[in-house]
Coordinates of N, CA and C and ligand atoms in Angstrom, one line a residue:
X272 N -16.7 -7.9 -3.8 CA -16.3 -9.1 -4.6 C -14.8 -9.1 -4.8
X273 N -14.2 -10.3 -4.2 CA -12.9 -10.4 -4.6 C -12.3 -11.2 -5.4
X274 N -12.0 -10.4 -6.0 CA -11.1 -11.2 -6.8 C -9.3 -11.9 -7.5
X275 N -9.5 -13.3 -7.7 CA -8.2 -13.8 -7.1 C -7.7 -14.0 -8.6
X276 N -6.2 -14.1 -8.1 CA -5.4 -14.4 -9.8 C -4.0 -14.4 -8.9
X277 N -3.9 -15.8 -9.4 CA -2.6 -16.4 -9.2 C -1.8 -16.8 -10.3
X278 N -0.5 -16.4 -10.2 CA 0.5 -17.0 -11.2 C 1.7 -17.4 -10.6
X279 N 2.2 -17.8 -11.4 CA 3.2 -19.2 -11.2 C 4.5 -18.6 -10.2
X280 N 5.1 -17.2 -10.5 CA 6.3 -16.4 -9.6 C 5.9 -14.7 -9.3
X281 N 7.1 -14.7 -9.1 CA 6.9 -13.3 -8.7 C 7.1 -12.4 -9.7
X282 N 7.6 -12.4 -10.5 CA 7.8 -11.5 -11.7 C 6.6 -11.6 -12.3
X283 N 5.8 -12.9 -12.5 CA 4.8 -13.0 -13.8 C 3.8 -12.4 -13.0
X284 N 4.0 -12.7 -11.0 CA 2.3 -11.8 -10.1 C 2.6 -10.2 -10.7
X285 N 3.7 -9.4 -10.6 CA 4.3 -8.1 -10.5 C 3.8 -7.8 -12.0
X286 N 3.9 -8.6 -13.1 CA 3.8 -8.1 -14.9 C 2.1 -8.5 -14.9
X287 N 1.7 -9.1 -14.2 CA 0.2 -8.8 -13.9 C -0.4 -8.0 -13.4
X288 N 0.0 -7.6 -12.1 CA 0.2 -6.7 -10.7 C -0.4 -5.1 -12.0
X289 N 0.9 -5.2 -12.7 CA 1.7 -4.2 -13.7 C 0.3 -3.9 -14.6
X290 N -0.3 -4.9 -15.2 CA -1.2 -5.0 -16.6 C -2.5 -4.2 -15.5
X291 N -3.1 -5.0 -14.7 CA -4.2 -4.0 -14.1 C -3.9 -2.8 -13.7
X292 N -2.9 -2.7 -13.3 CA -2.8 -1.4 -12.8 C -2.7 -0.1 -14.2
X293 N -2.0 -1.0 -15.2 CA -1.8 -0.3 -16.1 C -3.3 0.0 -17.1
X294 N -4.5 -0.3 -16.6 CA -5.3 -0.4 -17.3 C -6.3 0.5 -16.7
X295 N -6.0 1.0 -15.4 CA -6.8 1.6 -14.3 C -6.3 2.9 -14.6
X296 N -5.0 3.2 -14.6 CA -4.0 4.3 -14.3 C -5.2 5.7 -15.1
X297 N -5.0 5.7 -16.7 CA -5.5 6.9 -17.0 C -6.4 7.4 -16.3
X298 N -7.7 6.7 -16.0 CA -8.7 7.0 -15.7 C -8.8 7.2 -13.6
X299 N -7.5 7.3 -13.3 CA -7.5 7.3 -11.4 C -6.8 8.4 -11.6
X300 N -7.0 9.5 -11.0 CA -6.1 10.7 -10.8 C -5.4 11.1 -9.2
X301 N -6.0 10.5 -8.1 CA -5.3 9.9 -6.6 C -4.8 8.8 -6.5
X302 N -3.7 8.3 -6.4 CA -2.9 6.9 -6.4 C -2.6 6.9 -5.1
X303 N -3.0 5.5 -4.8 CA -2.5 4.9 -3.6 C -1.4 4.3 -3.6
X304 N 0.0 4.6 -2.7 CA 0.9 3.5 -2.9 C 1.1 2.6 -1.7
X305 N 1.7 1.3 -1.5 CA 2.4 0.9 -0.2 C 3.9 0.4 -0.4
X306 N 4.4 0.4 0.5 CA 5.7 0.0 0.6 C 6.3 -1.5 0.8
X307 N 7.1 -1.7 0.9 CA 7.9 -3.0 1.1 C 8.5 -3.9 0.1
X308 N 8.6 -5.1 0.3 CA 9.7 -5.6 -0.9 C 8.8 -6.2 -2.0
X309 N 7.5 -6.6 -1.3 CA 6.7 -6.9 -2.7 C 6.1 -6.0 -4.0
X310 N 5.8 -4.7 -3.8 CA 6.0 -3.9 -5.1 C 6.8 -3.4 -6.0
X311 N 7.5 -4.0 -5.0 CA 9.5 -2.9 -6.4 C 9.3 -3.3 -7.2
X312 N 8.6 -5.0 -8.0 CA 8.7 -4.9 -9.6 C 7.9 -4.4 -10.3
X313 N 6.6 -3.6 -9.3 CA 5.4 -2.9 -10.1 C 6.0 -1.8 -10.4
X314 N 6.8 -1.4 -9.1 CA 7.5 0.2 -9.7 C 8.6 0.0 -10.4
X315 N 9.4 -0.7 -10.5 CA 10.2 -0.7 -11.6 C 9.2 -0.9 -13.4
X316 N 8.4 -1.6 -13.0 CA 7.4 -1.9 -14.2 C 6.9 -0.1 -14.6
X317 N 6.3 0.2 -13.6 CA 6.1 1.5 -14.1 C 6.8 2.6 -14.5
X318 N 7.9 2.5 -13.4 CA 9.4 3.2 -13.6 C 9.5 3.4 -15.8
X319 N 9.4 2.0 -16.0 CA 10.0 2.2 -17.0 C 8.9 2.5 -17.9
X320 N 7.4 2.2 -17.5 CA 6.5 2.8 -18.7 C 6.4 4.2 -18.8
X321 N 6.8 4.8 -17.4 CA 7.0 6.3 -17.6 C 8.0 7.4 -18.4
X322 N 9.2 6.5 -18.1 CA 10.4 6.7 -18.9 C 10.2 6.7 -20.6
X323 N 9.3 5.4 -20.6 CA 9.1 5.0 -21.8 C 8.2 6.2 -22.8
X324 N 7.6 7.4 -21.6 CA 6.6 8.1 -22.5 C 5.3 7.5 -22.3
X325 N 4.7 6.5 -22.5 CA 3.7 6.1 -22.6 C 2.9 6.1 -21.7
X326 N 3.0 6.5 -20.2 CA 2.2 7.3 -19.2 C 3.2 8.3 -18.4
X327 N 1.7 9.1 -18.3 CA 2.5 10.6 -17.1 C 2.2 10.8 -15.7
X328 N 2.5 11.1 -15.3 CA 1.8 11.4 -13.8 C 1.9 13.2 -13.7
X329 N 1.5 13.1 -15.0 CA 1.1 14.9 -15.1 C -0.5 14.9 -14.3
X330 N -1.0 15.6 -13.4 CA -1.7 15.5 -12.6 C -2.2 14.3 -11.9
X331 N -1.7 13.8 -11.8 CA -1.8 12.8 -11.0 C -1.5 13.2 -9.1
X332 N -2.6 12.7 -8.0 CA -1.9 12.9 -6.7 C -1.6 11.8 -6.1
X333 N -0.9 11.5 -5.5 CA -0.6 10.3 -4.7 C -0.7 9.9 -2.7
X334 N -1.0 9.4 -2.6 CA -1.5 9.3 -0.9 C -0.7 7.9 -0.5
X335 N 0.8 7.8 0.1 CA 1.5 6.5 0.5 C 0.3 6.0 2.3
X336 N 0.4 4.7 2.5 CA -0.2 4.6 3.3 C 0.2 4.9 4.5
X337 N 1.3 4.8 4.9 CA 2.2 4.9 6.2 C 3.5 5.6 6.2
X338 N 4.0 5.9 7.4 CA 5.3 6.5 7.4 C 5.5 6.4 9.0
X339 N 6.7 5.8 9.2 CA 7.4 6.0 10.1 C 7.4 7.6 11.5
X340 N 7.0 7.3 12.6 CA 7.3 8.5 13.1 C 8.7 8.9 13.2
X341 N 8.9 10.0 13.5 CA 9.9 10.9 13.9 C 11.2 10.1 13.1
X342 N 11.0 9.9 12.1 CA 12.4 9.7 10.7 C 12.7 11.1 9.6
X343 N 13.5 11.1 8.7 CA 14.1 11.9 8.5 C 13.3 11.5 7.2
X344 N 12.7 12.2 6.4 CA 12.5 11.9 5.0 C 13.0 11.4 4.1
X345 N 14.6 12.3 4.4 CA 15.5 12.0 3.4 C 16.6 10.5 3.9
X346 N 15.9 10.4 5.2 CA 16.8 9.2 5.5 C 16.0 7.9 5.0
X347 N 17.3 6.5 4.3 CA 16.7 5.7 3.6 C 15.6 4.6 4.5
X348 N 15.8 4.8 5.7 CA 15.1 4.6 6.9 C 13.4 4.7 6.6
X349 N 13.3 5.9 5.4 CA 11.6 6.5 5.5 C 11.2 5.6 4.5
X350 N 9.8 5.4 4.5 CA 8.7 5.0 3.4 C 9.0 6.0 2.1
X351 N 9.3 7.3 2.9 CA 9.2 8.6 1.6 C 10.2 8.2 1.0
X352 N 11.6 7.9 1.6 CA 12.8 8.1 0.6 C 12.9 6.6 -0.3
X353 N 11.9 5.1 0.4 CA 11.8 4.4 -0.6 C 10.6 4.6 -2.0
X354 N 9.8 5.5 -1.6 CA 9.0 6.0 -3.0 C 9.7 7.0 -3.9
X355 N 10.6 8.0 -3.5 CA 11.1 8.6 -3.9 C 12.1 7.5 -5.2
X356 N 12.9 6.5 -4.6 CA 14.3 6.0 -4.9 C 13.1 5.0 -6.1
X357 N 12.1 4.2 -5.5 CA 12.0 3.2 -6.4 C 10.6 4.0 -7.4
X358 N 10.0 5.2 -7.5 CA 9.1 5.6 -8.0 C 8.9 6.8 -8.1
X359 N 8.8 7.8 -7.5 CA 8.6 9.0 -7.3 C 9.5 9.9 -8.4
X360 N 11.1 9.6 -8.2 CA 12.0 10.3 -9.0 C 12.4 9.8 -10.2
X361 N 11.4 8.6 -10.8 CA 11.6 8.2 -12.2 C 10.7 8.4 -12.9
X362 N 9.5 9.3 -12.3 CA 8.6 9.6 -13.0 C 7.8 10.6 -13.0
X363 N 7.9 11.6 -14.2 CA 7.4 12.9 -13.9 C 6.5 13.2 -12.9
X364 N 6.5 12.9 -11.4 CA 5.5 13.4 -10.3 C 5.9 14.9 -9.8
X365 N 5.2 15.5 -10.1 CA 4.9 16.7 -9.1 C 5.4 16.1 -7.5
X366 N 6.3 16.6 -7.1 CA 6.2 16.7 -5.3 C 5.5 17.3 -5.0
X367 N 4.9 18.2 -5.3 CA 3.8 19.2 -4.5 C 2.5 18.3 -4.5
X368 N 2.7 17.7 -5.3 CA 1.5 16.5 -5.0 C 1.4 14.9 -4.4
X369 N 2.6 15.2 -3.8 CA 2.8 13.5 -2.7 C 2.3 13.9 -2.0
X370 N 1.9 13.1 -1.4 CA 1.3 12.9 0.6 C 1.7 11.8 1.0
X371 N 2.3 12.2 2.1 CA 2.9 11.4 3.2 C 2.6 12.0 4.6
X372 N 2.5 11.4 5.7 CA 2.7 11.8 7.0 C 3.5 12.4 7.1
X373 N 3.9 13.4 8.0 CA 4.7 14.1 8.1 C 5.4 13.6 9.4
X374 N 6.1 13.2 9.4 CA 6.9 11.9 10.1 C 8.4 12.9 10.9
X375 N 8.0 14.0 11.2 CA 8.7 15.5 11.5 C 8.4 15.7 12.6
X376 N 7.0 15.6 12.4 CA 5.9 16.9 13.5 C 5.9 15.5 14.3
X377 N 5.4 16.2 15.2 CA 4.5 15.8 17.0 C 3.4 14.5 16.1
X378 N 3.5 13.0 16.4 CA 2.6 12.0 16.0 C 1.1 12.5 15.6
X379 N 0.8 12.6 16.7 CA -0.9 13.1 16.6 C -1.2 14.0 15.5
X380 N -0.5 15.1 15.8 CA -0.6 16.3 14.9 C -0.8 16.1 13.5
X381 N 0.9 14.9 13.0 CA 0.9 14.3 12.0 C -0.3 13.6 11.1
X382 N -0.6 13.0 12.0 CA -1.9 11.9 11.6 C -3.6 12.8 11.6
X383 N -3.5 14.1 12.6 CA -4.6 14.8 12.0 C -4.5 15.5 11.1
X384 N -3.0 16.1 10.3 CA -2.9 16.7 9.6 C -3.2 15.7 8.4
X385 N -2.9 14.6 8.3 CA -2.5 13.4 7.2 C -4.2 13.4 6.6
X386 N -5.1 13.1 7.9 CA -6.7 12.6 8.0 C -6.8 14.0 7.3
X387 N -7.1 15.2 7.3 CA -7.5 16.4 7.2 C -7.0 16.6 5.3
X388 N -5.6 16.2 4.8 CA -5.2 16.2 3.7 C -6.1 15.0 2.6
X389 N -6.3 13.7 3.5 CA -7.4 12.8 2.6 C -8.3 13.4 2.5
X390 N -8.8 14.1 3.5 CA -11.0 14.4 3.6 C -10.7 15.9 2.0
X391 N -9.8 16.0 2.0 CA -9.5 17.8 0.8 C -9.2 16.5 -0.4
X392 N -8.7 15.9 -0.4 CA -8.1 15.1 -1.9 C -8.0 13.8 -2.2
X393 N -8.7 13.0 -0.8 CA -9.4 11.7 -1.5 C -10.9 11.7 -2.1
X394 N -11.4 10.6 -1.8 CA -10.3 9.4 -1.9 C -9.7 8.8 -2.9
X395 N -9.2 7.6 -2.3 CA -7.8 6.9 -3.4 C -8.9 6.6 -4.4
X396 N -8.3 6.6 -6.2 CA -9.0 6.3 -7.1 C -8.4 4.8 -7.4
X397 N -6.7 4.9 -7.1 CA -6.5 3.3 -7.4 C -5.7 2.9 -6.4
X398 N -5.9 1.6 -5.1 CA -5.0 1.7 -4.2 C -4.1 0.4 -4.4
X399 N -2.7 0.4 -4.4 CA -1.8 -1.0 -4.0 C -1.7 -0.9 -2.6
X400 N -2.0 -2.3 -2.3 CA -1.5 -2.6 -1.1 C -0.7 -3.9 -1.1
X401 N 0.1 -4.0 0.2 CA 1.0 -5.4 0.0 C -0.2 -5.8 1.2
X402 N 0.4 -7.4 2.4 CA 0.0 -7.7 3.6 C 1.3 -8.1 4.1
X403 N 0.7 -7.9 5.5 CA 1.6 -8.4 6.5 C 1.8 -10.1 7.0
X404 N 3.0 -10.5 7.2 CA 2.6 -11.7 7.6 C 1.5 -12.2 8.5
X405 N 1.5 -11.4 9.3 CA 0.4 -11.4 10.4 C -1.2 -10.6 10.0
X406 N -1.3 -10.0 8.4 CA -2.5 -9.8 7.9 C -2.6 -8.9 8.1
X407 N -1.9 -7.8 8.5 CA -2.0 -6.6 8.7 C -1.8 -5.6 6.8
X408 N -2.7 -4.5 7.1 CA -2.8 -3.9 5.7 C -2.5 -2.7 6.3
X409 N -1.2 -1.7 5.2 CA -0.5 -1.0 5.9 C -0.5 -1.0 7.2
X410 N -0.4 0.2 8.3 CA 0.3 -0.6 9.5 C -0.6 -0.3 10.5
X411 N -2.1 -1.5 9.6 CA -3.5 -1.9 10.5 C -3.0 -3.2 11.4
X412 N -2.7 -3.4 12.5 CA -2.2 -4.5 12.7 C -3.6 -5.4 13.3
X413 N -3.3 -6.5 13.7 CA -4.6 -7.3 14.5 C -4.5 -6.3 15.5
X414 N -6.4 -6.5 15.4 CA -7.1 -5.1 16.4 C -7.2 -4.5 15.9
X415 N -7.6 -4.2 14.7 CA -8.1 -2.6 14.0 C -9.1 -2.7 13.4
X416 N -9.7 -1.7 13.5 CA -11.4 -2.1 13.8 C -11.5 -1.1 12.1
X417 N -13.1 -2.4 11.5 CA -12.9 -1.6 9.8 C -13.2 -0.1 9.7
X418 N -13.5 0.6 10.7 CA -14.2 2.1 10.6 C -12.8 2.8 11.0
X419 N -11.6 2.5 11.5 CA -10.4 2.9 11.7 C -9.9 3.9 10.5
X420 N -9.6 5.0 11.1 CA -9.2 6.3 9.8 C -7.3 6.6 10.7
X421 N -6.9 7.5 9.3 CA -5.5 8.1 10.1 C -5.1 8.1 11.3
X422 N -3.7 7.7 12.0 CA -4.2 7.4 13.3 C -2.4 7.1 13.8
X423 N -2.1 7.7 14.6 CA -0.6 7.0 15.6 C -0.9 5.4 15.7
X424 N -0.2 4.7 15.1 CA 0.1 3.1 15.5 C 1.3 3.0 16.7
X425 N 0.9 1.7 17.6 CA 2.3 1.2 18.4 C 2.7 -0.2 17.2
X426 N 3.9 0.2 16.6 CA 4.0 -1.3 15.5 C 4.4 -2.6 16.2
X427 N 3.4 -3.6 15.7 CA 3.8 -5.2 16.1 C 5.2 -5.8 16.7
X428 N 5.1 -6.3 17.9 CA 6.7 -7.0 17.6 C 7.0 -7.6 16.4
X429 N 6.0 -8.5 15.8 CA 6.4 -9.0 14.4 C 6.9 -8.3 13.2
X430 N 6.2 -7.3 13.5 CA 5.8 -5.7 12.1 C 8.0 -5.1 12.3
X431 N 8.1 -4.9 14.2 CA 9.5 -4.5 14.4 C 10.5 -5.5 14.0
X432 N 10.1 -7.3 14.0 CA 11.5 -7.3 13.8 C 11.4 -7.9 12.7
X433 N 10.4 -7.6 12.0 CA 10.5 -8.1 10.1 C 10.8 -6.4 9.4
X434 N 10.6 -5.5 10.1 CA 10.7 -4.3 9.4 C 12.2 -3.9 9.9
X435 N 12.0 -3.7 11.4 CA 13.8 -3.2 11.9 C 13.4 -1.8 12.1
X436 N 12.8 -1.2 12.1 CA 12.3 0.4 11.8 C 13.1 1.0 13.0
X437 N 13.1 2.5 13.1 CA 14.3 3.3 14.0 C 13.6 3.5 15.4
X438 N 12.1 3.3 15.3 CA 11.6 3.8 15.9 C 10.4 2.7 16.1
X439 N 9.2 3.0 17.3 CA 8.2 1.9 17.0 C 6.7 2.4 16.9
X440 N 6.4 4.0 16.3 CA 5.4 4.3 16.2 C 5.2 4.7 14.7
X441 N 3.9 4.7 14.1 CA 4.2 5.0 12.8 C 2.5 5.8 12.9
X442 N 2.1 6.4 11.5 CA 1.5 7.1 11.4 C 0.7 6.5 10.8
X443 N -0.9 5.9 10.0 CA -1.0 5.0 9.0 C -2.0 5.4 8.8
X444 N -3.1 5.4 7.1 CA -4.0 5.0 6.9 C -4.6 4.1 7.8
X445 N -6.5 4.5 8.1 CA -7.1 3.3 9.0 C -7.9 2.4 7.5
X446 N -8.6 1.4 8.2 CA -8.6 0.7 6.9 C -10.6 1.1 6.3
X447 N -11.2 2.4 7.2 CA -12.5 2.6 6.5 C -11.7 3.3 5.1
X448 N -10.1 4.2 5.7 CA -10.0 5.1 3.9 C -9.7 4.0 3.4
X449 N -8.5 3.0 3.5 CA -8.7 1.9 2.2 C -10.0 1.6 1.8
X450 N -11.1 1.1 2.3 CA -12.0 0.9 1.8 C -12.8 1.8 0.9
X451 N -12.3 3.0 1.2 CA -13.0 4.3 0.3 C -12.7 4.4 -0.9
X452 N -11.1 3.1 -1.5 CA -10.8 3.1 -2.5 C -12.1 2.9 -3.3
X453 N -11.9 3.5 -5.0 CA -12.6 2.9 -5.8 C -12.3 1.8 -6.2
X454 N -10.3 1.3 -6.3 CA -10.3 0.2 -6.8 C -9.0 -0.5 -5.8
X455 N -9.0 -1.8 -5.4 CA -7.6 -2.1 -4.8 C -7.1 -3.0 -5.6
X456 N -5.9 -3.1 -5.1 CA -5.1 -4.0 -6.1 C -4.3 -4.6 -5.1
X457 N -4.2 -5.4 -4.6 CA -3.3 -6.4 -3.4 C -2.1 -7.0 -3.8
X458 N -1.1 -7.3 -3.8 CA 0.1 -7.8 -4.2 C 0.6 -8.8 -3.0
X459 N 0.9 -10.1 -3.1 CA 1.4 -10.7 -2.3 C 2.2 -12.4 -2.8
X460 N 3.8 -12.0 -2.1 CA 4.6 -13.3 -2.6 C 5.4 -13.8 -1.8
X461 N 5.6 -15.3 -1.8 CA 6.2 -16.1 -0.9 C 5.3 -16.7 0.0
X462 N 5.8 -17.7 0.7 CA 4.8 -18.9 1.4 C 4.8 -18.1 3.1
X463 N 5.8 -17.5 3.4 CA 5.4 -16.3 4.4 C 3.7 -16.2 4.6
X464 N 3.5 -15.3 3.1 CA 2.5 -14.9 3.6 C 1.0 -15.6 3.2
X465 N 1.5 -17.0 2.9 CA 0.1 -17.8 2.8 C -0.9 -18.1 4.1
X466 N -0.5 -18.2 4.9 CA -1.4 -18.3 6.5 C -2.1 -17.0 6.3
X467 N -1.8 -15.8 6.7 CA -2.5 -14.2 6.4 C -3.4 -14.5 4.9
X468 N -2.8 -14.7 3.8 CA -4.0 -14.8 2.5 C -5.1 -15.7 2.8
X469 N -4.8 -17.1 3.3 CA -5.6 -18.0 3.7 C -7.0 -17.6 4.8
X470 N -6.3 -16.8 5.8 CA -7.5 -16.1 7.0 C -8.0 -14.7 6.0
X471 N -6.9 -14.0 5.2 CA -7.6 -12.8 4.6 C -9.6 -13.1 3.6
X472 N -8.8 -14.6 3.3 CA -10.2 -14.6 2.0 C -10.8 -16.0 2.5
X473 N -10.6 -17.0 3.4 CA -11.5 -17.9 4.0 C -12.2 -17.5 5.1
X474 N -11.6 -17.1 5.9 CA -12.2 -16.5 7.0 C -13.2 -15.4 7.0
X475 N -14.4 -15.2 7.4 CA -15.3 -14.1 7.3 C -14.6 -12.9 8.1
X476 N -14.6 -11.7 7.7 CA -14.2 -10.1 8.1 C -14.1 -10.6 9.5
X477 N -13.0 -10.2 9.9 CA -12.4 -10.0 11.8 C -11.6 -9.1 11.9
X478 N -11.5 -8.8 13.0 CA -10.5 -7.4 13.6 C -9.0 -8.5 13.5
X479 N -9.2 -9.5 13.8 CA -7.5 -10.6 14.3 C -6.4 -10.5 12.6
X480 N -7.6 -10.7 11.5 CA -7.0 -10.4 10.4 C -8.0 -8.8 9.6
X481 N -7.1 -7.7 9.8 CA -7.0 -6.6 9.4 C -7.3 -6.8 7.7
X482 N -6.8 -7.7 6.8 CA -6.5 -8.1 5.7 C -8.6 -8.5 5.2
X483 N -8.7 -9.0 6.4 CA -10.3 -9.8 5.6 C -11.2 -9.2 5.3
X484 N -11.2 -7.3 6.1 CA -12.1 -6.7 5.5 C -12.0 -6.3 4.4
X485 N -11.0 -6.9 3.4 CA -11.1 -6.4 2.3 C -12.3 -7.0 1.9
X486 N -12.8 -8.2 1.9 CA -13.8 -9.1 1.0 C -15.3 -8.0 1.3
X487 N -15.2 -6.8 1.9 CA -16.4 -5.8 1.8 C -16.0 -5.1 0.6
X488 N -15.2 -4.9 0.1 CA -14.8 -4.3 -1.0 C -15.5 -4.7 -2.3
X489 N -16.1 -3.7 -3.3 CA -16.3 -3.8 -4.7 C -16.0 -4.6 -5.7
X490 N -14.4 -4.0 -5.4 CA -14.0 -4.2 -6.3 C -12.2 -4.0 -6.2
X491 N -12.2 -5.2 -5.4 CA -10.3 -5.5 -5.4 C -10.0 -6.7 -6.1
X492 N -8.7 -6.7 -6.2 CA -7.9 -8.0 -6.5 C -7.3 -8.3 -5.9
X493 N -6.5 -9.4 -5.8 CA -4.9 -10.3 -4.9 C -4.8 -10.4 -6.0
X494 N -3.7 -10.2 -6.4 CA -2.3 -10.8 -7.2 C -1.7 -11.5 -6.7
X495 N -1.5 -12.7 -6.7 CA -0.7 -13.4 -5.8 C 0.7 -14.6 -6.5
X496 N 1.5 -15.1 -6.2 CA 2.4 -16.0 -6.4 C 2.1 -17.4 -6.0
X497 N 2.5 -18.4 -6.8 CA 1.8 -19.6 -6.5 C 2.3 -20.3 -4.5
X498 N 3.5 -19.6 -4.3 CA 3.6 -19.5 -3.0 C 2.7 -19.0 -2.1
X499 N 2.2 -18.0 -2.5 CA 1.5 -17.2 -1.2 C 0.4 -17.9 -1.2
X500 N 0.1 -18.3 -2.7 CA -1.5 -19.1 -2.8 C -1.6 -20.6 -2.0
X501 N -0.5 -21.1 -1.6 CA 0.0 -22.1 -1.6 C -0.9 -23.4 -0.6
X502 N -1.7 -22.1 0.8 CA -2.2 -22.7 1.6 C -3.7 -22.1 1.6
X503 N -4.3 -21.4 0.2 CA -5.5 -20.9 0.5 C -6.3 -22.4 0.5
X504 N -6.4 -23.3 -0.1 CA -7.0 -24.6 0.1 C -6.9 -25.4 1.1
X505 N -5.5 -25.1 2.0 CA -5.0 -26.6 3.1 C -6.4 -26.5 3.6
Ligands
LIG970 C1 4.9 -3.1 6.0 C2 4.0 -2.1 5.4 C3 2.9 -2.7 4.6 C4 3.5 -3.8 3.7 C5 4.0 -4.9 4.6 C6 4.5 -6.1 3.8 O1 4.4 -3.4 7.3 N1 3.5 -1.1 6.3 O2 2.3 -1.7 3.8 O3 2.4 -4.3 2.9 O4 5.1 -4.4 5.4 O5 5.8 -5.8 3.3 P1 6.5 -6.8 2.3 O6 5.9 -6.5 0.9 O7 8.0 -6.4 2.3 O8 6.3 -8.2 2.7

């Protein structure tokens, strides 16, 4: 069952985004994160509830969905060094308890080591995800089939020249482990990505939108911006 909630911008989808998540948090002890420009105000939101004292990520583990092959961790280039910059280092996290690809090693290796680290410490208890214009959930692009687990991706030409990335292989969650979430949380803003939300939740489950098999899910939400929502009706 999915569920929708739309508000008026992006700050008020993010301070919503912000309220479920913040209601989930004590009781998830594996966190899912994703990357890109639509969660920075959840992490800034959290950034500062952490700061604030009022939650820890004292045991807490975390599982990011993707990572770049063969990039530098520390280069601002990685998924790792944007969780690090916009979340990770503003809030009491254990590093010994991130997971990321290891975006170092030999692709394959990476992605069996990545698959082998979820099967010991998932699954996700609360996952964010953003979408892709093209509907893609982390970097499941069209063509990925719902039983798809950790896995080398070739990324989209779309995915390359909306991202710019150094490289064009990336390592990714498939989307049976999103589904293994207990809970998702979807974030999505601008009229970009209203064609992808439109096929994600009218359209019945397809491989062409990666995004639709969420509606097999429990128990997710879209947060969305009255932009993105803009064409769920046309
Ligand atoms: C990338 C990431 C996805 C993210 C998507 C949308 O492809 N792999 O996890 O959801 O881009 O990013 P943005 O929020 O910047 O639109």
């Amino acid at each position: 069952m999915v569920k929708l909630i739309v508000k008026e911008n992006y700050s008020a989808m993010s301070k919503e985004a912000f309220n479920i998540f913040r209601g989930r948090f004590d009781s998830a002890r594996v966190l899912g994160f994703a990357t890109g420009s639509t969660p920075l105000k959840l992490y800034e939101l959290i950034s500062e509830e952490a700061r604030s004292g009022r939650i820890s990520f004292e045991g807490k583990l975390t599982f990011n969905l993707d990572e770049y092959c063969g990039v530098d961790p520390f280069d601002s280039a990685s998924f790792r060094h944007y969780m690090d910059h916009n979340l990770f280092l503003n809030v009491n996290m254990n590093p010994n308890s991130i997971h990321f690809p290891d975006s170092k090693s030999d692709p394959k290796t990476a992605a069996k080591q990545y698959r082998e680290e979820y099967l010991r410490y998932g699954p996700i208890d609360l996952q964010i995800l953003g979408i892709g214009r093209n509907g893609h959930i982390a970097f499941n692009e069209p063509g990925a089939m719902p039983d798809s687990v950790t896995r080398v991706v070739e990324l989209s030409d779309d995915t390359l020249r909306v991202n710019m990335p150094k490289g064009n292989k990336a390592v990714t969650m498939g989307i049976k482990e999103i589904l293994e979430s207990r809970t998702i949380l979807l974030l999505a803003s601008g009229k970009e990505k209203g064609l992808a939300l439109r096929k994600a939740l009218r359209d019945s489950p397809n491989t062409a939108v990666p995004a639709s098999f969420l509606q097999m899910h429990d128990d997710v939400t879209f947060v969305m911006d009255e932009e993105a929502a803009s064409m769920l009706d046309a």
